[in-house]
């Protein structure tokens, strides 16, 4: 088979480009220097000499994979061959556009005719025309302009002046896409008063379907005021819940008032299946409908299609639905190539696969008692909404959820947002996302018609999704039940701890440690709060526990707070709160000690100088003058050794006192200092392998549900002395125990004090020796 060499080269270049851009390992092959250069480079002038294709593609690759590399690579990998065919269509469109006019006209007419015929047959829309557009709202704008030209005969010559006689009215559902009606009026130059939003059902039928009785009433009122009902926009799959309006009754109503009926929504994809519900089949009788085959089939950069029926080609041309420019018709080329590559059977298979995934998930969710589903039709709905329900979990959890009426909806919404984030992270190929419904709150949405083709979702992914959901539900139930206990325990530690009411936090709750120092102004108090919060959060995050501690919601109103995440049912809340209070108090005391340390150290050094001076004088008296002479003293010490009476000093920063180090050197341990094991909070003492804050087993007597927490003494000892000639422990042993229990900032300060006191002692000893030498010289 003969193939144009240029066409073959286009396909080859595209394949090479996709390989380079989609290769996640390409960055490593180019070397770290080039990687850093691309990340740190800034826009600059155009280079004087041109660059080759490989260099340009590498630059594009680095820009694409600069952030979220893994996620993008996965999406590119799942595009598949049909996606490559769609990308090839864009390259071929540029090549075809340079053909001579006659050849271009024949080719574009064939492409447009084939694509229109295939889509109309595929989605059961007989005798329709097609408009291909990039903006998924542009088709509706063009159709509305067509209706205005058809209903106002003098519109082409008189323009907007003819609208003054009868103002056009466009009706849309309250559950339609946000901003759709406003965009329509803006593009057509119509006032917002021409847009009428029809509420949804409140008593009978789905609360996401248009209220037809109310619509009929609104149309009659507009006719009585001299307005012209122009268009009705209906949904076959609302953007939020995926419900379908009663299209059959809406079509009858549109015919009655001579209105144009336009239908859009994701459920239109199921028209390609062999069996279609009667409610959705009515969409084939509409005057126009918008399709998004690119999303349904996983085709990148494929245009949206609006199918419509109208007999006057002149009005279609005036509305912009058709064009006399052959290049405009090339928009259908990528879709034309992709449809041929897939074929009718494979297209239907992909859509059926997506609906099968929805039914599989729906059947699995029925067995979960704490999950509430929201679907239009349990037998055929391609969109599944589900959420964690407090009412359904209260009966099965065995715990009390009373006291959560205030802000209950906000709390559950936060839990369901967290649930969706966890599921999307644990099973990324599921494609779940969050949807917020006005009356029903936050739901997790599974819409495989929009995600399965791109992410490659399979039945095993649905099984994994249900498995992870089964693991997360008990965690949310226990957290919800323990929130009240956490609140009560926090109030028990008042005024040391303050409970933070934050309904948007998906966890057991928030707490703030309140400094107990008196006489602080507001600015110093805020600084103390922030300092304690930062250090307390670090300590809590280092604990051996599964609980997550954080600063809370990104846009929270409370400051200097610590929020506790989800917890299991075996968590001892009392022990958790006690630990937070104890650690906070220790941090506050150490901070207060550090603030007063300057004056304490100054007084301690002065006292140490006086004691060392007195000790040196006593040494002269005890040893005698001869022992101080260099040669004579050595001889006397060799024949008759004398143990010095000078003892080292321990500087206790907490007590601001100097103590003797005689006991320290004799026992090789810090005197008066409990070990870390003795001072550790009881919550930190646990059996081997047991995580913190977990209730012990029934046979264990080592732990209780409400463990008492001891305070860790935050003091430090610094040794300073004129060390005798006898053997002594190394300086590292001197401070080993103290360094284990004092804060880091006090350790650093203590080392400075230790050095300063030692230098004082050394200078005193040198001064004493110089005095002796001076006396001997005389």
mmCIF file of N, CA and C in Angstrom, residues 390-460:
data_model
loop_
_atom_site.group_PDB
_atom_site.id
_atom_site.type_symbol
_atom_site.label_atom_id
_atom_site.label_comp_id
_atom_site.label_asym_id
_atom_site.label_seq_id
_atom_site.Cartn_x
_atom_site.Cartn_y
_atom_site.Cartn_z
ATOM 1 N N UNK A 390 -23.378 9.301 59.533
ATOM 2 C CA UNK A 390 -23.373 9.206 60.986
ATOM 3 C C UNK A 390 -24.569 8.426 61.503
ATOM 4 N N UNK A 391 -25.745 8.675 60.929
ATOM 5 C CA UNK A 391 -26.957 8.013 61.400
ATOM 6 C C UNK A 391 -26.872 6.504 61.212
ATOM 7 N N UNK A 392 -26.251 6.079 60.084
ATOM 8 C CA UNK A 392 -26.169 4.653 59.808
ATOM 9 C C UNK A 392 -25.077 3.987 60.631
ATOM 10 N N UNK A 393 -24.070 4.759 61.058
ATOM 11 C CA UNK A 393 -22.973 4.170 61.821
ATOM 12 C C UNK A 393 -23.253 4.152 63.307
ATOM 13 N N UNK A 394 -24.182 4.987 63.783
ATOM 14 C CA UNK A 394 -24.436 5.064 65.220
ATOM 15 C C UNK A 394 -24.962 3.744 65.760
ATOM 16 N N UNK A 395 -25.833 3.092 64.984
ATOM 17 C CA UNK A 395 -26.415 1.844 65.464
ATOM 18 C C UNK A 395 -25.449 0.695 65.459
ATOM 19 N N UNK A 396 -24.442 0.748 64.584
ATOM 20 C CA UNK A 396 -23.529 -0.376 64.460
ATOM 21 C C UNK A 396 -22.250 -0.199 65.248
ATOM 22 N N UNK A 397 -21.958 1.000 65.703
ATOM 23 C CA UNK A 397 -20.676 1.237 66.362
ATOM 24 C C UNK A 397 -20.692 0.900 67.825
ATOM 25 N N UNK A 398 -21.882 0.942 68.447
ATOM 26 C CA UNK A 398 -21.941 0.684 69.868
ATOM 27 C C UNK A 398 -21.555 1.867 70.715
ATOM 28 N N UNK A 399 -21.145 2.970 70.097
ATOM 29 C CA UNK A 399 -20.768 4.159 70.824
ATOM 30 C C UNK A 399 -21.839 5.206 70.715
ATOM 31 N N UNK A 400 -21.686 6.219 71.510
ATOM 32 C CA UNK A 400 -22.669 7.302 71.524
ATOM 33 C C UNK A 400 -22.177 8.430 70.650
ATOM 34 N N UNK A 401 -23.031 8.913 69.790
ATOM 35 C CA UNK A 401 -22.708 10.054 68.954
ATOM 36 C C UNK A 401 -23.604 11.229 69.296
ATOM 37 N N UNK A 402 -24.192 11.171 70.499
ATOM 38 C CA UNK A 402 -25.026 12.280 70.912
ATOM 39 C C UNK A 402 -24.150 13.490 71.193
ATOM 40 N N UNK A 403 -24.736 14.647 71.053
ATOM 41 C CA UNK A 403 -23.995 15.870 71.274
ATOM 42 C C UNK A 403 -23.366 16.432 70.031
ATOM 43 N N UNK A 404 -23.644 15.833 68.858
ATOM 44 C CA UNK A 404 -23.055 16.298 67.617
ATOM 45 C C UNK A 404 -24.061 16.964 66.708
ATOM 46 N N UNK A 405 -25.218 17.300 67.245
ATOM 47 C CA UNK A 405 -26.193 17.997 66.425
ATOM 48 C C UNK A 405 -25.693 19.359 65.972
ATOM 49 N N UNK A 406 -25.121 20.192 66.872
ATOM 50 C CA UNK A 406 -24.566 21.459 66.402
ATOM 51 C C UNK A 406 -23.356 21.194 65.513
ATOM 52 N N UNK A 407 -23.433 21.661 64.297
ATOM 53 C CA UNK A 407 -22.336 21.478 63.361
ATOM 54 C C UNK A 407 -22.168 20.062 62.879
ATOM 55 N N UNK A 408 -23.197 19.225 63.039
ATOM 56 C CA UNK A 408 -23.080 17.823 62.637
ATOM 57 C C UNK A 408 -22.804 17.705 61.137
ATOM 58 N N UNK A 409 -23.495 18.490 60.343
ATOM 59 C CA UNK A 409 -23.316 18.423 58.889
ATOM 60 C C UNK A 409 -21.887 18.802 58.497
ATOM 61 N N UNK A 410 -21.333 19.846 59.133
ATOM 62 C CA UNK A 410 -19.974 20.258 58.814
ATOM 63 C C UNK A 410 -18.963 19.191 59.191
ATOM 64 N N UNK A 411 -19.195 18.530 60.326
ATOM 65 C CA UNK A 411 -18.275 17.475 60.753
ATOM 66 C C UNK A 411 -18.287 16.308 59.767
ATOM 67 N N UNK A 412 -19.478 15.883 59.374
ATOM 68 C CA UNK A 412 -19.582 14.766 58.430
ATOM 69 C C UNK A 412 -19.022 15.139 57.065
ATOM 70 N N UNK A 413 -19.216 16.382 56.646
ATOM 71 C CA UNK A 413 -18.636 16.826 55.385
ATOM 72 C C UNK A 413 -17.116 16.759 55.433
ATOM 73 N N UNK A 414 -16.537 17.152 56.565
ATOM 74 C CA UNK A 414 -15.082 17.079 56.712
ATOM 75 C C UNK A 414 -14.604 15.629 56.683
ATOM 76 N N UNK A 415 -15.339 14.740 57.347
ATOM 77 C CA UNK A 415 -14.967 13.324 57.340
ATOM 78 C C UNK A 415 -15.028 12.743 55.927
ATOM 79 N N UNK A 416 -16.037 13.129 55.162
ATOM 80 C CA UNK A 416 -16.169 12.586 53.804
ATOM 81 C C UNK A 416 -15.137 13.181 52.851
ATOM 82 N N UNK A 417 -14.731 14.410 53.075
ATOM 83 C CA UNK A 417 -13.625 14.949 52.274
ATOM 84 C C UNK A 417 -12.344 14.187 52.570
ATOM 85 N N UNK A 418 -12.124 13.901 53.848
ATOM 86 C CA UNK A 418 -10.947 13.104 54.209
ATOM 87 C C UNK A 418 -11.034 11.707 53.607
ATOM 88 N N UNK A 419 -12.220 11.124 53.620
ATOM 89 C CA UNK A 419 -12.404 9.790 53.053
ATOM 90 C C UNK A 419 -12.069 9.773 51.572
ATOM 91 N N UNK A 420 -12.519 10.783 50.849
ATOM 92 C CA UNK A 420 -12.233 10.846 49.414
ATOM 93 C C UNK A 420 -10.735 11.014 49.158
ATOM 94 N N UNK A 421 -10.082 11.855 49.951
ATOM 95 C CA UNK A 421 -8.638 12.040 49.780
ATOM 96 C C UNK A 421 -7.887 10.735 50.022
ATOM 97 N N UNK A 422 -8.289 9.998 51.036
ATOM 98 C CA UNK A 422 -7.615 8.740 51.337
ATOM 99 C C UNK A 422 -7.829 7.708 50.232
ATOM 100 N N UNK A 423 -9.063 7.601 49.754
ATOM 101 C CA UNK A 423 -9.350 6.639 48.692
ATOM 102 C C UNK A 423 -8.622 7.005 47.400
ATOM 103 N N UNK A 424 -8.596 8.290 47.079
ATOM 104 C CA UNK A 424 -7.893 8.718 45.864
ATOM 105 C C UNK A 424 -6.400 8.456 45.969
ATOM 106 N N UNK A 425 -5.862 8.536 47.184
ATOM 107 C CA UNK A 425 -4.434 8.274 47.384
ATOM 108 C C UNK A 425 -4.133 6.782 47.382
ATOM 109 N N UNK A 426 -4.982 6.003 48.037
ATOM 110 C CA UNK A 426 -4.736 4.570 48.149
ATOM 111 C C UNK A 426 -5.051 3.821 46.862
ATOM 112 N N UNK A 427 -6.093 4.275 46.138
ATOM 113 C CA UNK A 427 -6.470 3.634 44.869
ATOM 114 C C UNK A 427 -6.576 4.730 43.813
ATOM 115 N N UNK A 428 -5.448 5.224 43.320
ATOM 116 C CA UNK A 428 -5.495 6.360 42.384
ATOM 117 C C UNK A 428 -6.197 6.053 41.075
ATOM 118 N N UNK A 429 -6.214 4.798 40.653
ATOM 119 C CA UNK A 429 -6.858 4.460 39.387
ATOM 120 C C UNK A 429 -8.382 4.436 39.488
ATOM 121 N N UNK A 430 -8.915 4.617 40.680
ATOM 122 C CA UNK A 430 -10.379 4.646 40.820
ATOM 123 C C UNK A 430 -10.973 5.947 40.297
ATOM 124 N N UNK A 431 -10.225 7.038 40.381
ATOM 125 C CA UNK A 431 -10.701 8.312 39.861
ATOM 126 C C UNK A 431 -11.795 8.957 40.692
ATOM 127 N N UNK A 432 -11.910 8.608 41.977
ATOM 128 C CA UNK A 432 -12.952 9.203 42.808
ATOM 129 C C UNK A 432 -12.623 10.659 43.086
ATOM 130 N N UNK A 433 -13.659 11.469 43.252
ATOM 131 C CA UNK A 433 -13.477 12.868 43.590
ATOM 132 C C UNK A 433 -14.607 13.311 44.509
ATOM 133 N N UNK A 434 -14.499 14.536 45.004
ATOM 134 C CA UNK A 434 -15.476 15.083 45.946
ATOM 135 C C UNK A 434 -16.495 15.910 45.178
ATOM 136 N N UNK A 435 -17.755 15.761 45.546
ATOM 137 C CA UNK A 435 -18.818 16.585 44.989
ATOM 138 C C UNK A 435 -19.659 17.087 46.154
ATOM 139 N N UNK A 436 -19.983 18.365 46.130
ATOM 140 C CA UNK A 436 -20.762 18.994 47.192
ATOM 141 C C UNK A 436 -22.145 19.320 46.647
ATOM 142 N N UNK A 437 -23.165 18.704 47.234
ATOM 143 C CA UNK A 437 -24.541 18.948 46.848
ATOM 144 C C UNK A 437 -25.175 19.894 47.859
ATOM 145 N N UNK A 438 -26.001 20.774 47.353
ATOM 146 C CA UNK A 438 -26.510 21.865 48.184
ATOM 147 C C UNK A 438 -27.271 21.356 49.400
ATOM 148 N N UNK A 439 -28.137 20.383 49.224
ATOM 149 C CA UNK A 439 -28.970 19.900 50.322
ATOM 150 C C UNK A 439 -28.443 18.624 50.971
ATOM 151 N N UNK A 440 -27.633 17.868 50.252
ATOM 152 C CA UNK A 440 -27.194 16.562 50.747
ATOM 153 C C UNK A 440 -25.796 16.567 51.325
ATOM 154 N N UNK A 441 -25.067 17.655 51.166
ATOM 155 C CA UNK A 441 -23.727 17.721 51.724
ATOM 156 C C UNK A 441 -22.668 17.146 50.800
ATOM 157 N N UNK A 442 -21.578 16.682 51.396
ATOM 158 C CA UNK A 442 -20.412 16.212 50.650
ATOM 159 C C UNK A 442 -20.510 14.711 50.385
ATOM 160 N N UNK A 443 -20.265 14.340 49.135
ATOM 161 C CA UNK A 443 -20.267 12.934 48.722
ATOM 162 C C UNK A 443 -18.960 12.611 48.008
ATOM 163 N N UNK A 444 -18.650 11.335 47.987
ATOM 164 C CA UNK A 444 -17.567 10.815 47.149
ATOM 165 C C UNK A 444 -18.190 10.309 45.854
ATOM 166 N N UNK A 445 -17.673 10.779 44.734
ATOM 167 C CA UNK A 445 -18.279 10.441 43.447
ATOM 168 C C UNK A 445 -17.378 9.492 42.670
ATOM 169 N N UNK A 446 -18.002 8.455 42.132
ATOM 170 C CA UNK A 446 -17.325 7.503 41.250
ATOM 171 C C UNK A 446 -18.012 7.578 39.898
ATOM 172 N N UNK A 447 -17.314 8.158 38.917
ATOM 173 C CA UNK A 447 -17.888 8.397 37.600
ATOM 174 C C UNK A 447 -16.946 7.836 36.537
ATOM 175 N N UNK A 448 -16.947 6.527 36.331
ATOM 176 C CA UNK A 448 -15.981 5.925 35.407
ATOM 177 C C UNK A 448 -16.153 6.339 33.964
ATOM 178 N N UNK A 449 -17.324 6.844 33.564
ATOM 179 C CA UNK A 449 -17.471 7.316 32.191
ATOM 180 C C UNK A 449 -16.502 8.456 31.877
ATOM 181 N N UNK A 450 -16.131 9.217 32.896
ATOM 182 C CA UNK A 450 -15.221 10.345 32.697
ATOM 183 C C UNK A 450 -13.778 10.019 33.051
ATOM 184 N N UNK A 451 -13.534 8.932 33.775
ATOM 185 C CA UNK A 451 -12.174 8.670 34.273
ATOM 186 C C UNK A 451 -11.607 7.318 33.885
ATOM 187 N N UNK A 452 -12.446 6.319 33.651
ATOM 188 C CA UNK A 452 -11.939 4.955 33.464
ATOM 189 C C UNK A 452 -11.052 4.830 32.235
ATOM 190 N N UNK A 453 -11.439 5.498 31.147
ATOM 191 C CA UNK A 453 -10.657 5.368 29.913
ATOM 192 C C UNK A 453 -9.273 5.987 30.060
ATOM 193 N N UNK A 454 -9.167 7.058 30.822
ATOM 194 C CA UNK A 454 -7.881 7.729 31.000
ATOM 195 C C UNK A 454 -7.032 7.025 32.037
ATOM 196 N N UNK A 455 -7.630 6.631 33.157
ATOM 197 C CA UNK A 455 -6.882 6.017 34.244
ATOM 198 C C UNK A 455 -6.728 4.514 34.098
ATOM 199 N N UNK A 456 -7.471 3.911 33.178
ATOM 200 C CA UNK A 456 -7.377 2.467 32.998
ATOM 201 C C UNK A 456 -8.010 1.689 34.137
ATOM 202 N N UNK A 457 -9.133 2.151 34.646
ATOM 203 C CA UNK A 457 -9.793 1.511 35.782
ATOM 204 C C UNK A 457 -10.319 0.131 35.390
ATOM 205 N N UNK A 458 -10.042 -0.853 36.248
ATOM 206 C CA UNK A 458 -10.494 -2.217 36.026
ATOM 207 C C UNK A 458 -11.332 -2.683 37.231
ATOM 208 N N UNK A 459 -11.922 -3.866 37.094
ATOM 209 C CA UNK A 459 -12.759 -4.394 38.164
ATOM 210 C C UNK A 459 -11.960 -4.632 39.445
ATOM 211 N N UNK A 460 -10.693 -4.983 39.324
ATOM 212 C CA UNK A 460 -9.860 -5.177 40.510
ATOM 213 C C UNK A 460 -9.682 -3.869 41.268
#
